[in-house]
Coordinates of C-alpha atoms in Angstrom, one line a residue:
M260 CA 88.4 73.6 107.1
E261 CA 91.4 74.5 105.0
H262 CA 94.0 76.5 106.9
I263 CA 95.8 79.4 105.1
V264 CA 98.9 80.6 107.0
I265 CA 100.6 83.9 106.0
I266 CA 104.0 84.7 107.3
G267 CA 104.3 88.5 107.4
N268 CA 101.7 91.2 108.2
G269 CA 102.8 93.8 105.7
I270 CA 100.7 95.2 102.8
S271 CA 101.1 91.9 100.8
G272 CA 100.2 89.4 103.5
V273 CA 97.3 91.5 104.9
T274 CA 95.9 92.2 101.4
A275 CA 96.0 88.5 100.7
A276 CA 94.2 87.7 104.0
R277 CA 91.5 90.3 103.4
H278 CA 90.7 89.1 99.9
I279 CA 90.7 85.4 100.9
R280 CA 88.2 86.3 103.6
K281 CA 86.0 88.3 101.1
N282 CA 85.8 85.2 98.9
S283 CA 85.8 82.3 101.3
D284 CA 85.3 81.1 104.9
K285 CA 88.8 79.4 105.0
K286 CA 90.7 79.5 108.3
I287 CA 93.4 82.3 108.1
T288 CA 96.3 82.9 110.4
I289 CA 98.8 85.9 110.0
I290 CA 102.1 85.5 111.7
S291 CA 104.4 88.5 112.5
A292 CA 107.4 89.0 114.8
E293 CA 107.3 92.8 114.3
T294 CA 104.0 94.1 115.4
K295 CA 100.7 92.6 116.4
Y296 CA 98.6 94.8 114.0
F297 CA 99.2 95.8 110.4
F298 CA 100.4 99.3 110.0
S299 CA 101.4 101.5 107.0
R300 CA 105.1 101.3 106.7
T301 CA 105.3 104.3 104.5
A302 CA 103.8 106.4 107.3
L303 CA 106.5 105.7 109.9
M304 CA 108.4 108.9 108.9
Y305 CA 105.4 111.0 109.7
V306 CA 105.2 109.6 113.3
Y307 CA 108.8 110.7 114.0
M308 CA 108.1 114.1 112.4
G309 CA 105.2 114.6 114.7
H310 CA 102.5 114.6 112.1
M311 CA 100.7 111.6 113.5
K312 CA 100.9 109.0 116.3
F313 CA 101.8 105.4 115.6
E314 CA 98.2 104.2 116.1
H315 CA 97.2 106.5 113.2
T316 CA 99.3 104.4 110.9
Q317 CA 97.0 101.4 111.5
P318 CA 94.3 101.4 108.7
Y319 CA 92.1 99.0 110.6
E320 CA 90.7 99.1 114.2
N321 CA 91.9 96.4 116.5
W322 CA 88.5 94.7 116.5
F323 CA 88.7 94.3 112.6
W324 CA 90.6 91.1 112.8
D325 CA 88.3 89.2 115.2
K326 CA 85.2 90.5 113.4
N327 CA 86.6 89.1 110.1
N328 CA 87.8 85.9 111.7
I329 CA 91.5 86.4 110.9
N330 CA 93.8 85.0 113.5
L331 CA 96.9 87.0 114.5
K332 CA 99.9 85.1 115.9
S333 CA 103.0 86.8 117.3
G334 CA 106.1 84.8 116.7
F335 CA 109.3 84.3 114.7
V336 CA 109.3 81.3 112.3
S337 CA 112.7 79.7 112.4
K338 CA 112.0 76.7 110.2
I339 CA 109.5 75.3 107.7
N340 CA 108.9 71.6 107.3
T341 CA 107.3 71.4 103.9
D342 CA 106.9 67.6 103.9
D343 CA 104.6 67.7 106.9
K344 CA 103.3 71.2 106.4
I345 CA 104.5 72.4 109.8
L346 CA 106.0 75.7 110.9
E347 CA 108.5 75.7 113.8
F348 CA 108.9 78.8 115.9
K349 CA 111.9 80.2 117.7
D350 CA 110.1 79.4 121.0
T351 CA 109.9 75.7 119.8
S352 CA 106.1 75.9 119.3
T353 CA 104.7 74.7 116.0
L354 CA 101.8 75.4 113.7
S355 CA 100.4 73.3 110.8
Y356 CA 99.1 74.7 107.6
D357 CA 97.3 73.5 104.4
K358 CA 98.5 76.4 102.2
L359 CA 101.4 78.7 103.1
I360 CA 102.0 82.3 101.9
I361 CA 105.5 83.8 102.5
A362 CA 105.2 87.6 102.7
T363 CA 108.2 88.4 104.9
G364 CA 109.3 91.6 103.0
S365 CA 112.8 93.1 103.1
K366 CA 115.6 93.9 105.3
P367 CA 118.3 96.6 104.9
N368 CA 121.4 95.7 103.0
K369 CA 124.6 95.3 105.0
F370 CA 127.9 94.9 103.2
G371 CA 130.1 93.7 106.0
W372 CA 131.2 97.1 107.2
P373 CA 133.1 97.0 110.5
G374 CA 130.7 98.3 113.2
Q375 CA 127.5 97.8 111.2
D376 CA 125.8 96.1 114.2
L377 CA 126.6 98.7 116.8
D378 CA 123.9 100.5 118.9
G379 CA 122.8 103.5 116.9
V380 CA 123.1 101.8 113.5
L381 CA 119.6 101.4 112.0
G382 CA 117.5 101.2 108.9
M383 CA 114.1 102.8 108.3
Y384 CA 112.0 99.8 107.5
H385 CA 110.4 98.4 110.6
K386 CA 108.6 99.7 113.8
Q387 CA 111.8 98.7 115.8
D388 CA 113.8 101.1 113.6
L389 CA 111.4 103.9 114.6
E390 CA 111.8 103.0 118.3
N391 CA 115.6 103.0 117.9
L392 CA 115.5 106.3 116.2
E393 CA 113.5 107.8 119.1
K394 CA 116.1 106.2 121.5
F395 CA 119.3 107.3 119.8
A396 CA 118.1 110.5 118.0
P397 CA 115.3 112.1 120.1
N398 CA 116.8 115.6 119.6
N399 CA 120.0 117.4 118.5
K400 CA 121.4 117.2 122.1
V401 CA 121.5 113.5 122.2
C402 CA 122.3 113.1 118.5
K403 CA 124.8 115.8 117.5
R404 CA 125.0 114.4 114.0
A405 CA 123.6 111.5 111.9
V406 CA 125.3 109.9 108.9
I407 CA 123.1 108.3 106.2
V408 CA 124.6 105.7 103.9
G409 CA 122.9 105.1 100.6
G410 CA 121.2 107.5 98.3
G411 CA 117.8 106.0 97.6
L412 CA 114.2 107.0 98.5
I413 CA 114.4 105.7 102.0
G414 CA 117.8 107.6 102.6
I415 CA 116.2 110.9 101.6
E416 CA 113.2 110.2 103.8
L417 CA 115.4 109.5 106.8
A418 CA 117.3 112.7 106.1
E419 CA 114.1 114.7 106.1
M420 CA 113.0 113.1 109.3
L421 CA 116.2 113.9 111.1
R422 CA 116.3 117.5 109.8
S423 CA 112.7 117.9 111.1
R424 CA 114.3 117.8 114.6
K425 CA 117.2 120.0 113.5
I426 CA 119.7 117.1 113.7
P427 CA 122.7 117.8 111.4
V428 CA 122.9 115.1 108.6
T429 CA 125.8 113.9 106.4
F430 CA 124.5 111.9 103.5
L431 CA 127.0 109.5 101.8
V432 CA 126.1 108.6 98.2
R433 CA 128.4 106.4 96.3
E434 CA 127.1 107.6 92.8
A435 CA 128.4 110.8 91.3
S436 CA 124.9 112.3 91.4
F437 CA 121.9 111.4 93.6
W438 CA 119.9 108.4 92.3
N439 CA 121.6 108.8 88.8
G440 CA 121.1 105.0 88.1
V441 CA 117.4 105.7 88.0
L442 CA 116.9 109.4 87.1
P443 CA 118.1 111.3 84.0
A444 CA 120.9 113.7 84.7
Q445 CA 118.6 116.9 84.6
E446 CA 116.5 115.4 87.4
S447 CA 119.3 114.0 89.5
E448 CA 121.1 117.4 89.5
L449 CA 117.8 119.1 90.5
I450 CA 117.6 116.8 93.6
N451 CA 121.3 117.4 94.4
K452 CA 120.7 121.1 94.6
H453 CA 117.4 120.6 96.6
I454 CA 119.2 118.4 99.2
A455 CA 121.9 121.0 99.6
A456 CA 119.3 123.8 100.0
H457 CA 117.9 121.9 103.0
H458 CA 121.3 122.1 104.8
I459 CA 122.1 118.4 104.3
D460 CA 125.8 117.7 103.9
L461 CA 125.6 115.7 100.7
R462 CA 128.8 113.7 99.9
L463 CA 128.7 112.3 96.3
S464 CA 131.1 109.6 95.1
T465 CA 131.7 108.7 98.7
N466 CA 131.7 105.3 100.4
L467 CA 131.6 104.2 104.0
K468 CA 134.7 102.4 105.2
E469 CA 133.8 101.6 108.9
I470 CA 131.7 102.6 111.8
K471 CA 133.6 103.3 115.0
S472 CA 132.4 102.5 118.5
D473 CA 132.7 104.3 121.8
E474 CA 133.5 102.4 125.0
N475 CA 129.8 101.4 125.5
G476 CA 129.3 99.8 122.1
K477 CA 127.5 102.8 120.6
V478 CA 128.3 104.6 117.4
K479 CA 131.0 107.3 117.8
S480 CA 132.0 108.1 114.3
I481 CA 132.4 106.8 110.7
I482 CA 135.4 106.7 108.5
I483 CA 135.1 107.6 104.8
E484 CA 136.7 105.1 102.4
E485 CA 138.2 107.6 99.8
T486 CA 139.8 110.1 102.1
G487 CA 140.0 108.5 105.6
E488 CA 138.1 111.4 107.0
E489 CA 136.5 110.7 110.4
I490 CA 133.0 112.2 110.9
P491 CA 131.8 112.1 114.6
C492 CA 128.2 111.0 114.8
N493 CA 125.7 109.2 117.1
V494 CA 123.4 107.6 114.5
V495 CA 124.2 105.8 111.3
G496 CA 121.3 105.1 108.9
L497 CA 121.9 102.2 106.5
T498 CA 119.7 102.9 103.5
A499 CA 121.8 101.3 100.7
G500 CA 118.9 99.3 99.4
V501 CA 117.1 96.2 100.7
T502 CA 117.3 92.5 100.3
P503 CA 114.6 89.8 100.7
N504 CA 114.0 88.7 104.3
I505 CA 114.3 84.9 103.7
D506 CA 117.1 83.6 105.9
F507 CA 114.7 81.3 107.8
L508 CA 114.0 79.3 104.6
K509 CA 117.3 77.6 104.6
D510 CA 116.9 73.8 104.5
S511 CA 113.1 74.1 103.7
G512 CA 113.5 72.9 100.1
I513 CA 111.8 76.1 98.9
E514 CA 113.8 77.3 95.9
T515 CA 115.4 80.7 96.4
K516 CA 117.9 83.0 94.6
R517 CA 118.0 86.6 96.0
G518 CA 114.3 86.1 96.9
V519 CA 111.8 83.2 96.9
L520 CA 111.5 82.1 93.3
V521 CA 107.9 82.1 92.0
N522 CA 106.1 81.7 88.6
R523 CA 103.5 84.0 87.2
F524 CA 100.9 82.5 89.6
L525 CA 103.2 83.4 92.6
E526 CA 103.7 79.6 93.2
T527 CA 107.1 78.3 94.5
N528 CA 108.5 75.0 93.6
I529 CA 106.8 73.4 96.6
T530 CA 103.1 72.6 96.2
D531 CA 100.8 74.8 98.4
V532 CA 103.6 77.3 99.1
Y533 CA 103.5 80.8 97.6
A534 CA 105.5 84.0 98.0
I535 CA 104.4 87.6 97.5
G536 CA 105.7 91.1 98.0
D537 CA 109.3 92.2 98.5
C538 CA 110.5 88.7 99.2
A539 CA 109.2 87.2 96.0
E540 CA 111.4 86.9 92.9
Q541 CA 110.0 86.1 89.5
H542 CA 111.8 83.4 87.6
E543 CA 111.4 85.5 84.4
A544 CA 111.1 89.2 84.6
I545 CA 107.7 90.7 83.6
G546 CA 108.5 93.0 80.6
Q547 CA 111.1 95.5 81.7
R548 CA 110.2 95.2 85.4
R549 CA 112.8 93.9 87.8
N550 CA 112.5 90.3 89.1
I551 CA 112.1 91.6 92.6
E552 CA 110.1 94.7 93.2
A553 CA 110.2 96.2 96.7
V554 CA 107.3 98.6 96.0
W555 CA 104.1 99.1 98.1
Y556 CA 101.6 98.9 95.3
T557 CA 103.0 95.8 93.7
G558 CA 102.9 94.0 97.0
R559 CA 99.2 94.9 97.3
M560 CA 98.5 93.7 93.8
M561 CA 100.3 90.4 94.5
G562 CA 98.2 89.9 97.6
E563 CA 94.9 90.5 95.6
T564 CA 96.0 88.2 92.8
L565 CA 97.1 85.3 95.0
A566 CA 93.8 85.5 97.0
Q567 CA 92.0 84.6 93.8
T568 CA 94.1 81.6 93.2
I569 CA 93.7 80.4 96.9
C570 CA 90.0 80.7 96.4
N571 CA 90.0 78.4 93.4
K572 CA 90.1 81.0 90.7
K573 CA 93.6 80.6 89.4
T574 CA 94.9 84.0 88.4
A575 CA 98.3 85.1 86.9
Y576 CA 100.0 88.2 88.3
K577 CA 99.8 91.1 85.8
P578 CA 101.1 94.3 87.3
G579 CA 100.4 96.4 84.1
H580 CA 102.4 99.5 83.2
W581 CA 105.1 100.6 85.6
F582 CA 104.4 103.6 87.8
N583 CA 105.6 105.0 91.1
S584 CA 105.6 108.1 93.1
A585 CA 107.7 109.6 96.0
K586 CA 108.7 112.8 97.6
F587 CA 112.2 114.3 97.6
L588 CA 111.8 116.6 100.6
D589 CA 109.4 119.2 99.2
I590 CA 109.4 117.9 95.6
E591 CA 106.7 115.5 94.5
Y592 CA 107.8 112.9 91.9
Q593 CA 105.8 110.7 89.7
T594 CA 106.8 108.3 87.0
Y595 CA 104.7 106.4 84.4
G596 CA 106.0 103.9 81.9
W597 CA 109.8 103.8 81.4
V598 CA 112.2 106.7 81.7
F599 CA 115.7 105.3 82.2
S600 CA 118.8 107.2 83.3
E601 CA 121.4 107.9 80.6
R602 CA 123.4 104.9 81.6
N603 CA 120.4 102.5 81.0
K604 CA 118.8 104.3 78.1
Q605 CA 118.3 102.1 75.0
E606 CA 119.4 103.0 71.5
N607 CA 115.9 103.7 70.2
E608 CA 115.0 106.0 73.2
A609 CA 115.0 109.8 73.1
Y610 CA 114.2 112.3 75.8
F611 CA 112.2 115.5 75.6
Q612 CA 113.0 117.6 78.7
W613 CA 111.6 120.8 80.1
Q614 CA 112.6 122.5 83.3
H615 CA 111.3 125.7 85.0
P616 CA 114.0 128.4 85.1
K617 CA 113.4 129.1 88.8
E618 CA 111.1 126.6 90.5
N619 CA 111.8 122.9 91.2
I620 CA 109.5 121.8 88.4
C621 CA 110.6 119.7 85.4
I622 CA 109.5 116.8 83.2
T623 CA 111.2 114.2 81.0
I624 CA 109.2 112.4 78.4
S625 CA 110.8 109.3 76.9
Y626 CA 109.8 108.2 73.4
D627 CA 110.9 106.0 70.5
K628 CA 112.9 108.2 68.2
N629 CA 112.0 106.0 65.2
S630 CA 108.2 105.8 65.6
N631 CA 107.7 108.7 68.1
K632 CA 105.8 106.2 70.3
F633 CA 105.3 107.5 73.9
L634 CA 107.4 105.3 76.4
G635 CA 107.2 107.1 79.7
I636 CA 107.2 110.3 81.7
N637 CA 108.8 111.6 84.9
T638 CA 107.3 114.7 86.5
F639 CA 108.8 116.7 89.3
G640 CA 106.5 119.4 91.0
I641 CA 103.5 118.7 88.7
R642 CA 100.8 116.2 89.7
M643 CA 99.6 113.9 86.9
R644 CA 96.6 111.5 86.6
H645 CA 97.7 107.8 86.7
E646 CA 94.7 106.7 84.7
I647 CA 95.4 109.0 81.7
F648 CA 99.0 107.9 81.3
D649 CA 98.0 104.2 81.8
K650 CA 95.5 104.7 79.0
W651 CA 98.0 106.4 76.6
L652 CA 100.6 103.6 77.3
S653 CA 98.0 100.9 76.5
E654 CA 97.0 102.7 73.3
N655 CA 100.6 103.1 72.2
Q656 CA 100.0 106.8 71.7
S657 CA 102.7 109.1 70.2
I658 CA 104.6 111.8 72.0
E659 CA 102.7 114.3 69.9
H660 CA 99.4 113.0 71.2
V661 CA 100.6 113.2 74.8
L662 CA 101.8 116.8 74.4
E663 CA 98.5 117.8 72.6
Y664 CA 96.3 116.5 75.4
L665 CA 98.7 117.1 78.3
K666 CA 96.1 119.3 80.1
D667 CA 93.9 116.2 80.5
A668 CA 96.7 114.6 82.5
N669 CA 97.3 117.5 84.9
F670 CA 96.0 116.8 88.4
D671 CA 97.3 119.9 90.2
P672 CA 94.7 121.7 92.4
E673 CA 92.7 124.7 91.1
F674 CA 94.6 128.0 90.9
Y675 CA 98.0 126.2 90.5
K676 CA 100.0 127.7 87.6
L677 CA 99.9 125.5 84.5
Y678 CA 102.9 125.0 82.2
E679 CA 101.6 123.0 79.2
A680 CA 101.9 125.9 76.8
E681 CA 105.6 126.4 77.7
I682 CA 106.4 122.7 77.6
V683 CA 104.8 122.3 74.1
A684 CA 106.4 125.5 72.8
K685 CA 109.8 124.1 73.7
F686 CA 109.1 120.8 72.0
N687 CA 107.8 122.6 68.9
Q688 CA 111.0 124.8 68.8
E689 CA 113.3 121.8 69.2
N690 CA 111.5 119.5 66.7
N691 CA 110.2 122.0 64.2
T692 CA 106.6 120.9 64.9
N693 CA 103.4 122.8 65.4
I694 CA 101.6 120.9 68.2
Q695 CA 98.6 122.9 69.6
V696 CA 97.6 122.2 73.2
K697 CA 94.0 121.1 73.5
K698 CA 91.7 122.4 76.2
K699 CA 91.1 120.1 79.1
S700 CA 88.1 117.8 78.5
W701 CA 86.4 116.0 81.4
K702 CA 84.6 113.7 79.0
R703 CA 88.0 112.5 77.6
I704 CA 89.4 112.2 81.1
F705 CA 86.7 109.9 82.4
S706 CA 86.2 107.9 79.2
K707 CA 87.3 104.3 79.4
A708 CA 90.6 103.2 77.8

């Protein structure tokens, strides 16, 4: 019986295993050094905040794996012998495979800061990080202040977690405005103000110089590069992005760059070895997507796609139109298609922007200023239907069409205030147009693209 071995039990590896099992009776082994059972990584923050217990983050009951004949092995792979198709473990044991899937995910970036490996320095990526957070920041008496380094989505999640236990937080962001390499200025400024409103000490254009230790090897303070200011703290969260977790592949013959290099079929340069998820790097970027995408849903899609290939139905990875969603404290954010920050905006791209005068609600629609083709939308504080924007992007609709039928896309619950009339009125005023907002139509909403 063909033996499929998957290194990593995150969303990519587990999705691959589930779909291989649906389509075959192959022998499947999932290896993890982190936890025995798969859990939802994005839910870790809610465990710390008291909204759920860790076992609630496990989508499958413990009996699921035996019932579906999926073997789980705890262990750390230290070396891969691709010639003989053997994995070597840290404890010197070995395991042979017929086909190998590398799905080892990411690890937090470290940039050689003095003190970056002290007790109390952590990321927010693994179950062990959650355990360390409980150890070093159980309350505001043990942790008098935390410093977070890096202004991405995980950084703001960690800030929200710590503030839920009333722990003071200083947030170091090297950019002049929060996430302004991704968000247009209007939205970045909205988030700056929202962070400050949550009593988080946001330091923009600020870099970490070093982390200082007490006499027991624990975090005592940090030093700011620009000013030399010392900030006493007990925890330092490193959230300055992630890098593929592939150190163990050295000398394996598997071709790597930043991640494991794969083609459109998620194949590496070695026959019967594949890579998926955060650790996979496309040789050639897909459209305007990045070569490496550390995103939950793309990891899931790669797992589903590769399972088809493993089960003799060779399938290329086609992630479709870009989308993502997140929360910035209390503000829900969605993005569909491409809306670049001003620094990455292309010459043919124009924005239409609307912002509520008082509430944390705004949108940016990106479109081609020559053809008026709709390119993408960011929404803050308004929930939108993924399927509608996916359809409009596939149909190459115009910005006028998007605005005319914007009510179809709104997914806010009943009795929420609607803003389509104000949004379209602003566009008409700025562009000397006369677009009329159409009534919501369930028939249109549920029609096929």
